[in-house]
Backbone as a ProteinNet text record, in pm:
[ID]
protein_1_A
[PRIMARY]
MSHKPLGRFSWHELMTPDPDSARDFYSAITGWSTGTWDAGGKPYEMWMNGDMPVGGLMDLPAPEVPPCWLAYVSTPGLDGTLAKVRDRGGSVLKEMAVPQVGRFAVLADPQGGVIAAIEPEGDAAGHDGPPELGEFSWHELATGDADAAWAFYSDVFGWRAADRMDMGETGFYQMFGLGAHPLGGIFNGPPEMRAIGWLLYVRVPDVHAAVKTVADLGGRVLNGPMEVPDGDVIAQCTDPQGVAFAVHATAADGAE
[TERTIARY]
85	0	88.6	65	149	115.2	211.9	197.5	201.3	84.2	73	12.3	90.2	34.8	-0.7	-97.4	-132.5	-46.7	21.7	88.7	237.6	297.7	442.2	517.1	621.8	711.2	796	775	838.1	939.3	948	1045	1074.2	1193.9	1236.2	1315.5	1269.9	1325.2	1379.7	1503.9	1565.3	1552.9	1487.9	1480	1568.4	1668	1774	1818.7	1866.8	1920.7	2061.1	2125.3	2262.9	2281.1	2233.2	2247.3	2391.7	2485.5	2625	2677.5	2652.2	2693.7	2622.6	2492.4	2414.8	2462.9	2498.5	2546.3	2671	2765.8	2889.2	2862.4	2776.6	2748.8	2684.2	2573.5	2500.9	2574.8	2646.6	2722.5	2828.9	2891.6	2994.7	2935.5	2812.3	2750.5	2685.8	2620.7	2539.8	2605	2706.8	2764.7	2691	2589.8	2517	2604.8	2571.2	2618.2	2495.4	2510.7	2395.6	2392.3	2273.9	2254.1	2149.2	2132.2	2038.7	1933.8	1809.4	1697.3	1644.6	1640	1596.3	1486.6	1421.6	1316.6	1192.9	1177	1060.3	1074.9	1186.7	1205.8	1293.1	1301.2	1386.3	1474.4	1606.8	1693.9	1658.7	1659.4	1625.8	1734.9	1795.4	1905.7	1851.6	1904.3	1857.8	1970.4	1934.3	2025.8	2029.2	2149.1	2164.6	2231.9	2167.4	2226	2274.2	2400.9	2446.9	2382.2	2313.7	2244.8	2095.4	2052.9	1911.2	1882.3	1793.1	1756.4	1672.1	1703.3	1627.9	1561.7	1591	1531.6	1583.6	1548.5	1585.7	1648.2	1715.3	1785.3	1752.4	1703.8	1665.9	1676.6	1688.2	1681.8	1543.6	1534.1	1404.3	1314	1193.3	1108.3	1044.2	1037.9	977.1	1030.8	1033.8	1090.2	1020	890.4	816.7	834.9	903.2	925.1	1051.6	1041	1160.9	1245.5	1376.9	1459.1	1406	1396.4	1337.1	1361.1	1343.9	1325.1	1175.1	1126.7	985.9	969.5	888	862.5	738.1	745	632.9	576.5	445.4	375.9	293.8	305.5	238.4	89.5	11.8	-131.4	-175.4	-268.3	-318.2	-415.8	-465.6	-561.2	-547.7	-483.1	-456.7	-586.1	-682.2	-805.2	-875.4	-884.1	-948.2	-870.9	-738.4	-655.3	-674.6	-675.8	-690.5	-829.7	-929.7	-1064	-1065.4	-995.9	-986	-910.9	-802.7	-726.1	-817.1	-893	-980.6	-1093.5	-1151.7	-1263	-1220.9	-1094.1	-1045.7	-968.4	-986.7	-933	-795.3	-735.8	-606.4	-623.6	-513.4	-518.7	-421.5	-455.9	-371.9	-299.9	-166.9	-87.3	-50.6	-33.1	8.2	-21.6	-69.7	-88	-8.6	45	128.7	133.8	153.4	175.3	306.4	386	513.1	507.1	524.8	519.8	617.3	571.2	646.9	674.4	629.6	645.6	510.5	418.7	286.3	233.2	126.1	64	100.6	124.5	153.4	94.2	86.4	35.7	110.2	139	194.7	77.7	72.7	-41	5.8	-83.2	-57.3	-165	-125.2	-222.9	-287.6	-391.7	-460	-372.4	-261.9	-170.1	-53.9	-48.2	52.6	169.4	175.9	282.6	268.2	379.3	375.6	434.3	364.8	405.2	351.3	388.8	339.2	280.2	184.2	126.8	153.4	183.1	213.8	140.6	77.2	19.8	110.5	198.8	296.7	231.5	293.1	243.4	265.7	378.9	408.3	413.8	507.9	523.8	575.1	531.1	580.8	725.3	805.3	943.9	947.6	1063.7	1079.5	1039.2	1041.7	1004.9	947.4	890.6	821.2	904.1	1026	1108.7	1186.1	1267.8	1350.2	1444.5	1475.1	1562.1	1706.2	1768.1	1908.6	1993.3	2125.2	2214.4	2197.1	2191.5	2174.9	2031	1936.4	1794.9	1732.7	1619.7	1546.5	1478.8	1506.7	1468.1	1356.8	1326	1224.4	1170.7	1043.4	975.8	899.7	937.9	889.9	822.4	699.1	624	613.9	668.8	646	533.1	429.8	309.4	250.9	155.3	89.9	-23	-67.6	-177.3	-159.2	-87.8	-51.2	-173.1	-272	-390.5	-464.9	-481.6	-550.2	-469	-336.5	-251.4	-256.9	-255.3	-262.4	-395.2	-505	-635.1	-636.4	-575.4	-569.7	-489.2	-366.6	-278.2	-321	-370.6	-413.5	-531.6	-616.9	-730.7	-688.3	-603.2	-564.6	-474.7	-377.7	-278.6	-291.3	-385.8	-405.8	-300.1	-222	-121.4	-188.3	-124.4	-179.4	-92.9	-157	-87.2	6.5	126.5	222.1	238.7	359.1	380.2	347.6	316.8	286.8	369.3	447.5	539.9	499.2	487.5	449.6	568.8	549.8	655.8	630.6	540.7	516.6	425.6	468	383.2	344.8	428.9	397.1	305.7	269.8	178.1	248.6	193.6	243.6	316.2	414.1	481.7	415.3	337.5	263.1	341.8	385.4	453.4	350.7	386.8	291.7	363.6	286.7	342	232.6	270.2	174.5	160.6	257.5	257.6	353.2	440.5	532.2	639.5	673.8	785.3	735.6	777.7	732.8	796.7	723.1	768.2	809.8	752.1	782.5	700.1	696.8	625.9	570.8	468.1	403.7	396.7	435.1	433.6	410.6	374.1	358.4	495.8	531.1	659.6	660.7	767	774.8	783.3	741	737.1	871.9	981.9	1112	1167.2	1094.5	1144.9	1161.2	1269.7	1299.9	1192.7	1135.9	1035.6	944.4	824.7	728.5	711.2	713.9	695.4	760.1	778.3	833.4	985.9	1046.1	1190.9	1223.3	1314.9	1348.9	1483.4	1488.4	1607.6	1668.2	1801.1	1874.4	1957.8	1955.6	2035.4	2181.3	2270.7	2415	2482.8	2604.8	2671.1	2715.2	2742.1	2798.2	2752	2662.7	2609.8	2718.9	2808.9	2914.9	3005.3	3038.9	3117.9	3038	2908.5	2825.5	2816	2797	2782.1	2914.5	3026	3155.2	3166.1	3122	3124.4	3029.7	2912	2817.2	2885.2	2948.3	3014.1	3131.3	3210.5	3326.7	3286.8	3167.6	3125.2	3029	3016.8	2938.6	2795.5	2753.5	2620.3	2619.2	2505.5	2491.9	2429.6	2475	2414.3	2320.5	2191.4	2091.5	2069.9	2081.2	2050.6	2117.4	2194	2257.4	2407.4	2468.5	2407.2	2344.2	2234.7	2166.2	2109.7	2106	2050.2	1901.3	1824.7	1679.5	1646.5	1520.7	1490.3	1524	1525.1	1555.7	1705	1789.2	1933.2	1991.5	1907.5	1957.4	2013.4	2089	2147.6	2101.7	2063	2015.3	2080.4	2072.3	2111.4	2032.8	1986.5	1916.5	2012.2	2008.3	2107.1	2041.1	2118.3	2081.8	2200.5	2170.5	2277.4	2320.2	2422.4	2470.7	2366.4	2259.8	2153	2039	2056.7	1957.1	1846.8	1856.5	1753.4	1774	1667.4	1675.5	1671.3	1749.4	1747.2	1802.8	1799.3	1851.1	1922.2	2012.7	2084.8	2054	2063.7	2017.1	2104.7	2153.2	2223.6	2153.1	2134.9	2068.5	2164	2106.4	2188.6	2279.5	2231	2311	2430.2	2413.6	2525.2	2637.8	2601.4	2702.4	2775.3	2710	2772.3	2866.8	2859.3	2943.9	3087.3
-118.9	0	124	215	335	432.3	515.7	612.2	751.7	814.5	947.4	1042.3	1084.7	1168.7	1307.6	1369.2	1507	1599.4	1694.1	1800.5	1784.5	1674.3	1658.1	1732.7	1807.3	1863.9	1749.7	1717.8	1596.8	1622.5	1745.1	1772.6	1921.6	1957.4	2097.5	2116.7	2208.4	2221	2362.1	2367.7	2495.2	2516.5	2626.2	2667.4	2790.3	2779.6	2879.1	2902.1	3022.5	3045.2	2988.6	2941.2	2892.9	2768	2651.9	2529.8	2494.6	2522.4	2487.9	2563.7	2694.3	2774.6	2730	2705	2665	2531.8	2440.9	2309.5	2323.9	2403.2	2422.6	2497.9	2599	2684.3	2604.9	2538.7	2470.1	2346.2	2279.6	2163	2202.5	2319.3	2364.8	2402	2446.7	2490.9	2375.8	2285.4	2181.8	2043.9	2023.5	1890.8	1800.9	1855.7	1775.4	1737.9	1626.8	1594.1	1598.1	1560.2	1553.5	1418.9	1379.9	1258.3	1284.4	1191.2	1209.2	1099.3	1140.3	1047.4	1065	956.8	970.1	871.9	813.5	716	781.2	911.8	979.2	1022.7	987.6	1022	1143.4	1231.2	1349.1	1353.1	1359.7	1360.1	1473.4	1439.2	1535.1	1526.8	1639.7	1641.1	1654.8	1573.1	1571.8	1610.3	1680.3	1703.3	1577	1529	1406.7	1438.8	1400.3	1411.3	1271.5	1242.6	1104.5	1026	917.4	839.8	870.3	978.9	1012.1	1139.3	1133.6	1256.5	1347.8	1477.1	1572.9	1681.6	1684.1	1786.9	1780.2	1882.9	1886	2017.8	2015.2	2131.5	2137.6	2252.7	2261.7	2404.6	2417	2546.4	2607.3	2739.4	2804.1	2746.5	2702.2	2636.6	2731.9	2860.8	2959.7	3097.1	3190.9	3323.8	3397.3	3370.8	3444.1	3386.1	3272.9	3211.3	3269.8	3331.5	3387.2	3276.9	3296.7	3199.4	3183.2	3059.9	3038.3	2895.6	2876	2744.9	2722.4	2606.5	2571.7	2447.9	2459.9	2348.1	2272.7	2139.2	2052.2	1987.8	1990.8	1931.2	1813.1	1700.1	1579.5	1581.6	1516.3	1501.1	1365.5	1298.2	1170.5	1189.2	1312.2	1337.5	1478.9	1494.5	1628.6	1701.9	1633.7	1701.7	1764.5	1691.8	1746.6	1862.9	1853.7	1962.6	2088.5	2073.9	2191.5	2251.3	2168.5	2222.5	2310.8	2268.1	2350.4	2480.3	2471	2591	2694.3	2651.6	2744.5	2795.4	2706.7	2746.9	2850.5	2848.4	2937.5	3056.9	3085.9	3208.2	3198	3078.4	3060.6	3037	3019.2	2995.2	2884.1	2811.7	2704	2757.9	2763.7	2824.1	2725.6	2597.8	2497.4	2359.4	2270.7	2130.1	2045	1933.2	1849.1	1709	1610.5	1472.8	1423.3	1355.2	1298.4	1147.1	1067	921.9	872.9	780.7	718.1	813.8	936.9	1032	1065.1	1116	1148.9	1276.2	1326.6	1450.5	1561.4	1679.5	1791.2	1919.1	2018.9	2150	2256.9	2366.4	2485.2	2576.7	2626.7	2706.8	2830.7	2927.7	3050.9	3067.2	3106.1	3134.8	3271.9	3308.8	3435.6	3559.1	3548.7	3661.5	3657.4	3555.5	3549.5	3457.5	3391.4	3295.4	3173.4	3127.9	3018.2	2891.5	2781.5	2652	2547.1	2421.4	2316	2202.9	2134	2013.5	1897.2	1780.4	1662.9	1541.2	1467.6	1337.1	1232.9	1170.4	1078.2	947.3	881.8	750.7	645.7	653.4	559.9	632.3	593.3	658.5	800.9	889.9	1026.8	1028.8	1113.6	1129.5	1196.7	1192.9	1256.7	1165.4	1220	1143.8	1240.2	1185.3	1267	1295.8	1245.1	1267.1	1396.7	1427.2	1548.3	1548.5	1664.3	1671	1634.5	1563.4	1529.5	1639	1635.5	1726.9	1711.8	1825.1	1823.3	1815.2	1805.3	1803.6	1941.1	1965.2	2089.6	2081.2	2179.1	2169.8	2264.9	2365.7	2463.9	2529.6	2564.6	2626.2	2746.8	2864.5	2988.2	3078	3116.6	3204.1	3344.3	3441.3	3582.9	3629.8	3687.5	3717.4	3851.3	3898.8	4024.3	4009.7	3886.6	3862.9	3724.6	3718.7	3589.4	3511.1	3578.9	3507	3443	3518	3462.7	3350.4	3368.1	3264	3136.9	3152	3034.4	2961.7	3036.2	2972.8	2894.3	2951.2	2885.6	2756.8	2764.2	2647.3	2538	2575.6	2472.9	2395	2461.9	2394.1	2309.2	2365.1	2295.4	2175	2190.4	2085.3	2015.9	2056.4	1988.5	2017.5	2124.1	2157.4	2199.3	2163.8	2195.2	2300.1	2384.7	2492.4	2435.5	2490.4	2458.5	2585.4	2620.2	2739.2	2865.6	2971.8	3101.9	3205.9	3283.3	3378.1	3520.8	3605	3745.2	3822.1	3883.7	3960.7	4111.3	4152.2	4295.4	4352.7	4462.9	4534.5	4451.2	4356.9	4277.2	4159.2	4138.6	4030.9	3907.8	3791.1	3666	3582.7	3508.2	3408.3	3275.5	3223.4	3099.7	2980.2	2895	2772.2	2662.2	2567.4	2463.2	2330.8	2224.4	2092.1	1992.1	1865.1	1756.7	1670.7	1677.5	1597.3	1659.6	1576.2	1626.5	1716.4	1695.7	1771.1	1891.7	2014.8	2133	2138.3	2197.4	2204.3	2343.6	2447.8	2582.5	2686.7	2806.5	2917.7	3013.3	3087.9	3187.7	3318.5	3428.9	3557.4	3670.4	3787.5	3907	3963.8	3967.2	4022.3	4173.4	4231.3	4376.6	4441.1	4566.6	4632.9	4636.3	4639	4652.3	4519.4	4410	4280.6	4283.3	4220.6	4218.7	4144.4	4042.5	3964	3897.5	3867.4	3795.5	3656.6	3555.3	3419.3	3319.3	3198.1	3089.1	3092.2	3074.8	3066.7	2928.9	2857.8	2721.7	2718.6	2649.1	2637.5	2498	2493.5	2367.4	2352.6	2234.4	2211.2	2185.2	2263.8	2251.3	2235.2	2184.6	2164.9	2294.5	2400.2	2523.4	2641	2723.3	2836.2	2938.6	2962.8	3061.9	3021	2893.1	2844.9	2853.3	2825.1	2828.7	2969.1	3070.4	3206	3258.3	3213.1	3250.3	3192.9	3068.6	3007.5	3079.8	3118.5	3195.7	3320	3396.6	3521	3492.9	3391.4	3359	3319.5	3260.1	3208.4	3303	3425.6	3524.1	3540.8	3474.6	3496.6	3613.8	3640.2	3749.2	3696.4	3749.2	3718.7	3833.3	3806	3909.9	3935.7	3829.7	3842.7	3728.6	3762.2	3659.4	3651.5	3549.9	3447.4	3506.3	3445.3	3488.9	3367.8	3380.4	3273.1	3295.1	3189.1	3195.3	3138.3	3156.5	3125.6	2985.9	2885	2749.5	2718.8	2820.6	2800.3	2761.5	2738.5	2711.8	2840.4	2826.7	2941.6	2937.5	3054.4	3062.7	3180.8	3179	3293.4	3286.2	3402.8	3411.7	3469	3411.1	3443.1	3445.9	3487.6	3464.2	3400.8	3321.2	3263.2	3364.6	3335.7	3434.8	3476.8	3396.8	3433.3	3509	3538.2	3615.6	3535.4	3402.6	3317.9	3313	3339.2	3337.9	3195.5	3171.2	3045.5	3074.1	2977.1	2998.1	2872.7	2892.3	2781.1	2779.2	2661.5	2638.7	2532.3	2562.3	2462.4	2450.4	2330.1	2311.4	2340.9	2361.7	2382.6	2261.8	2143.4	2022.9	2022.7	2076.8	2084.9	2167.4	2280.5	2367.8	2307.9	2210.2	2148.7	2037.3	1993.6	1880.6	1923.8
0	0	0	-93.5	-102.5	9.3	42.6	151.1	90.5	84.6	25	128.1	225.7	331.7	281	346.3	316.1	401.5	335.8	409.1	432.5	389.3	406.6	295.3	332.2	231.6	176.4	49.4	-3.6	-115.1	-166.5	-273	-275	-322	-327.3	-456	-539.3	-673.9	-696.8	-741.2	-776.5	-926.7	-965.1	-1105.6	-1122.5	-1210.4	-1217.2	-1360.8	-1393.9	-1528	-1547.3	-1440.2	-1450	-1363.7	-1410.5	-1330.8	-1297	-1386.7	-1359.3	-1238.2	-1234.3	-1120	-993	-1003.5	-886.5	-830.5	-918.8	-875.1	-787.4	-831.7	-755.1	-625.4	-633.1	-517.6	-403.9	-432.4	-325	-275.3	-364	-319.5	-217.4	-238.1	-144.7	-9.2	-6.5	118.6	194.3	121.5	185.5	187.8	104.2	91.3	-6.1	-75.5	-172.7	-292.4	-354.9	-489.3	-580.2	-705	-794.6	-865.5	-904.5	-981.5	-1088	-1180	-1290	-1288.5	-1301.5	-1317	-1458.8	-1536.1	-1675.6	-1712.5	-1612.3	-1641.8	-1701.7	-1684.5	-1738.3	-1882.2	-1946.4	-2086.1	-2107.8	-2009.7	-2019.1	-1894.3	-1909.7	-1791.5	-1695.1	-1567.9	-1461.8	-1356.4	-1325.1	-1229.2	-1088	-998.3	-860.1	-764.9	-658.2	-547.3	-462	-432.5	-354.6	-221.3	-112.8	20.9	59	30.8	38.4	-74.4	-39.6	-142.9	-148.1	-81.4	-75.3	-155	-254.9	-326.7	-238.2	-240.4	-158.9	-243.3	-374.1	-457.5	-599	-676.5	-816.9	-857.2	-970.6	-1026.6	-1174.4	-1220.7	-1360.9	-1411.6	-1543.7	-1609.1	-1587.9	-1601.2	-1596.3	-1704.5	-1669.4	-1768.4	-1868.9	-1836.8	-1926.3	-1889.6	-1986.7	-1958.9	-1845.2	-1826.2	-1721.9	-1581.9	-1571.1	-1439.6	-1377.2	-1259.7	-1196.7	-1133.9	-1122	-1049.6	-906.8	-861.4	-728.5	-680.9	-551.7	-493.2	-481.6	-522.8	-515.6	-428	-324.1	-233.7	-278.6	-274.1	-310.7	-184.2	-172.3	-57.7	-107.5	-40.4	-86.7	-51.9	-136.8	-114.5	-168.5	-101.4	-154.1	-269.3	-290.4	-396.7	-449	-564.7	-616	-651.5	-709.1	-749.8	-629.5	-521.1	-401.8	-343.3	-346	-294.5	-378.1	-510.3	-596.2	-586.4	-561.4	-538.8	-414.4	-309.4	-189	-217.1	-294.6	-329.5	-394.2	-493.2	-565.6	-476.9	-397.8	-310.9	-208.1	-170.3	-64.5	-119.3	-246.6	-304.2	-364.3	-367.3	-431.8	-580.7	-649.6	-793.8	-831.3	-935.5	-987.5	-1110.2	-1103.8	-1210.1	-1319.1	-1281.8	-1379.8	-1324.5	-1411.2	-1376	-1474.4	-1426	-1510.9	-1451.6	-1537.9	-1494.4	-1553.2	-1472	-1516.2	-1493.9	-1598.2	-1581.7	-1475.2	-1392.9	-1284.7	-1168	-1177.4	-1067.3	-1006.5	-1087.2	-1038.5	-1099.8	-1043.5	-1087.6	-990.1	-1045.7	-957.2	-1013.2	-929	-968.8	-892	-961	-897.2	-865.9	-743.8	-701.9	-627.5	-621.2	-546.9	-440.7	-321.2	-216.3	-243.4	-170.2	-198.3	-183.2	-108.2	-91.7	-191.6	-277.1	-382.2	-355.6	-241.3	-215.5	-305.4	-363.3	-460.6	-399.9	-420.1	-367.3	-463.2	-447.5	-536	-453.9	-512.4	-452.2	-546.2	-489.2	-570.2	-516.1	-607.7	-577.9	-641.7	-564.3	-623.8	-666.4	-764.7	-806.7	-698.7	-631.1	-523.6	-391	-307.4	-178.8	-195.8	-109.4	-111.1	-63.2	-126.4	-82.1	54.1	117.6	247.5	361.6	481.9	600.3	703.9	809.9	908.2	1033	1040.2	1157.4	1149.7	1250.4	1248.5	1129.4	1073.1	955.9	989.6	898.1	911.1	846.3	870.3	800.7	649.5	580	436	390.3	483.4	447.3	471.9	407.7	430.5	566.3	649.7	789.3	831.3	750.1	789.1	662.8	665.1	551	604.5	559.1	621.8	518.5	546.7	457.1	515.3	442.5	471.8	380.6	436.8	361.2	403.9	326.8	360.4	459.3	486.2	580.6	639.4	750.4	808.2	855.1	912.3	960.1	843.4	733.7	617.4	553.8	547	489	572.9	704.4	791.2	773.9	763.2	742.8	611.7	506.8	376.3	382.8	430.2	425.6	523.1	639.1	733.8	678.1	600.7	539.5	420.1	333.4	210.9	239.5	329.9	353.7	488.8	571.1	698	802.9	783.2	883.5	1013.6	1123.8	1256.2	1325.3	1400.9	1470.2	1576.3	1583.2	1688.5	1772.8	1811.2	1892.8	1814.2	1888.1	1828.2	1902.2	1830.9	1892.1	1856.8	1959	1939.3	1882.7	1765.3	1701.5	1709.9	1797.1	1815.9	1709	1648	1552.5	1431.3	1391	1272.4	1302.5	1428.9	1462.9	1515.3	1486.1	1541.2	1434.9	1481.3	1399.4	1432.9	1338.3	1360	1308.9	1400.4	1361.6	1336.9	1249.4	1212.6	1192	1192.7	1169.7	1140.9	1136.8	1116.9	1241.2	1328.7	1449.9	1549.2	1606.3	1708.4	1650	1523.6	1465.4	1386.4	1421	1345.8	1207.3	1111.7	973.4	929.8	991.6	946.6	1018.6	960.3	1022.3	918.3	958.2	873.6	951.4	885.7	955.7	855.5	909	827.2	795.1	667.5	628.4	641.9	697.2	707.7	570.5	558	426.8	355.3	430.1	365.6	313.7	333.3	284.9	133.9	87.8	-55.2	-134	-77.1	-147.8	-46.4	-89.8	-7.5	-68.3	14.1	-36.5	57.1	6.6	86	83.7	200.7	216.9	272.6	206.8	245.3	316.3	429.2	513.1	495.8	485.9	479.4	605.4	663.9	784.3	746.3	805.5	784.1	919.3	923.3	1053	1119.3	1040.5	1095.5	1009	1062.6	985.8	956.2	1050.5	1029	913	905.5	792.4	662.4	670.5	550.2	492.5	578.4	524.5	468.7	522.2	464.2	322.2	305.5	172.2	77.9	127.5	46.2	-10.2	77.9	34.6	-58.9	-28.8	-111.7	-253.7	-268.2	-398.8	-471.3	-423.8	-497.9	-455.9	-348	-294.5	-197.8	-137.7	-40.9	87.2	199.7	328.4	361.9	370.3	394.4	542.2	622	764.8	840.8	945.2	1025.9	999.2	1064.2	1148.1	1274.8	1317.2	1438.3	1510.9	1643.5	1724.5	1740.9	1728.9	1747.4	1885	1931.8	2072.6	2121.7	2035.9	2082.7	2086.2	2056.6	2058	1924.1	1824	1689.1	1628.4	1520.9	1451.5	1306.3	1252.4	1115.9	1044.1	912.1	829.6	700	654.2	525.8	421.3	302.3	199.1	61.6	-38.1	-177.6	-248.2	-349.5	-431.2	-537.4	-618.2	-716	-819.6	-837	-930.5	-861.8	-732	-659.7	-595	-592.7	-533.4	-381.8	-308.5	-162.4	-108.3	-5	69.1	207.2	295.5	430.7	478.6	573.5	634.9	783.8	842.2	979.1	1043.7	1161.9	1242.6	1377.4	1424.3	1551.8	1667.3	1785	1904.1	1928.2	1897.2	1913.2	1819.3	1697.4	1603.8	1661.9	1724.1	1781	1899.5	1963.7	2080.6	2044.5	1917.6	1876.2	1846.9
[MASK]
++++++++++++++++++++++++++++++++++++++++++++++++++++++++++++++++++++++++++++++++++++++++++++++++++++++++++++++++++++++++++++++++++++++++++++++++++++++++++++++++++++++++++++++++++++++++++++++++++++++++++++++++++++++++++++++++++++++++++++++++++++++++++++++++

C-alpha cells in the first residue's frame, strides 16, 4: 500500500538560469552531490544528500518564471486539494503529470505565495522525523496577511498549529506541523522585505562556515548568522543568481 500523506514537504526544486553555477554553489555549502533520473524520458538532475535525493535542479522552464526554490507538498488526492485551493481564493498556475512520478500542480495562495502540490504515483518522498544534516529543515512564509494565509494552508494541507510567537507590531509568527515535529512558520513580512513568499532552510553543521562560503562564492548574506529562541542558529542568503534560501544549524550541532 502506497503512503501518500497530506501536508508533508516531499520535494524541493531549484529553477535557475545557470544550473552549472548553482550546482557548484550549493554543493559547497550543503555537501550535496547531484545525480540524474531519466526514467521519465527526459533527464532530470537531482540534489543528492548522500544516497538520498532531496530535490531537483533545472533550467528556468519559461521566460516568465523567476529563479526560485519551489517546495512541493504531498497530497493523496490532487483534485481534491486543488478544489480547496480554488474554493479558498487561491489559484492554480500549472498542472502536469510525469510518468512514474505522479501529478503535480503549482499554485498561489490568496496573498501570492507560490508553492506546489504533488500526488505521487508511489510513496511520497521525504520522512516525518527530524531533519538530518543536508535536508530541508524549515519552511517559512512571509506574507501580507498571516492570519488569512494560515487559514488557507491549514485547510488545504491539513497543517496543525504549533507554537505562536508574538513579534510585536507585525503580529504573530505561527509555527505549524503535522505531528510532534514542526515544519515551518508563517508571519507578516515587514514592508522593507525584498520579497514575499516561501523561504526554504537547509540544515548545515555550521552556519558561520556556511555564510563565509556563500560570500566567497558570490552569494549574499541578507541576515545573520543569528541565534533563534531554541538556541539554533540561522542565516538568510541569496545565491549568485539572486535566489533566496537559508541555512540552519541546531543547538546540538554547535555542541558537537
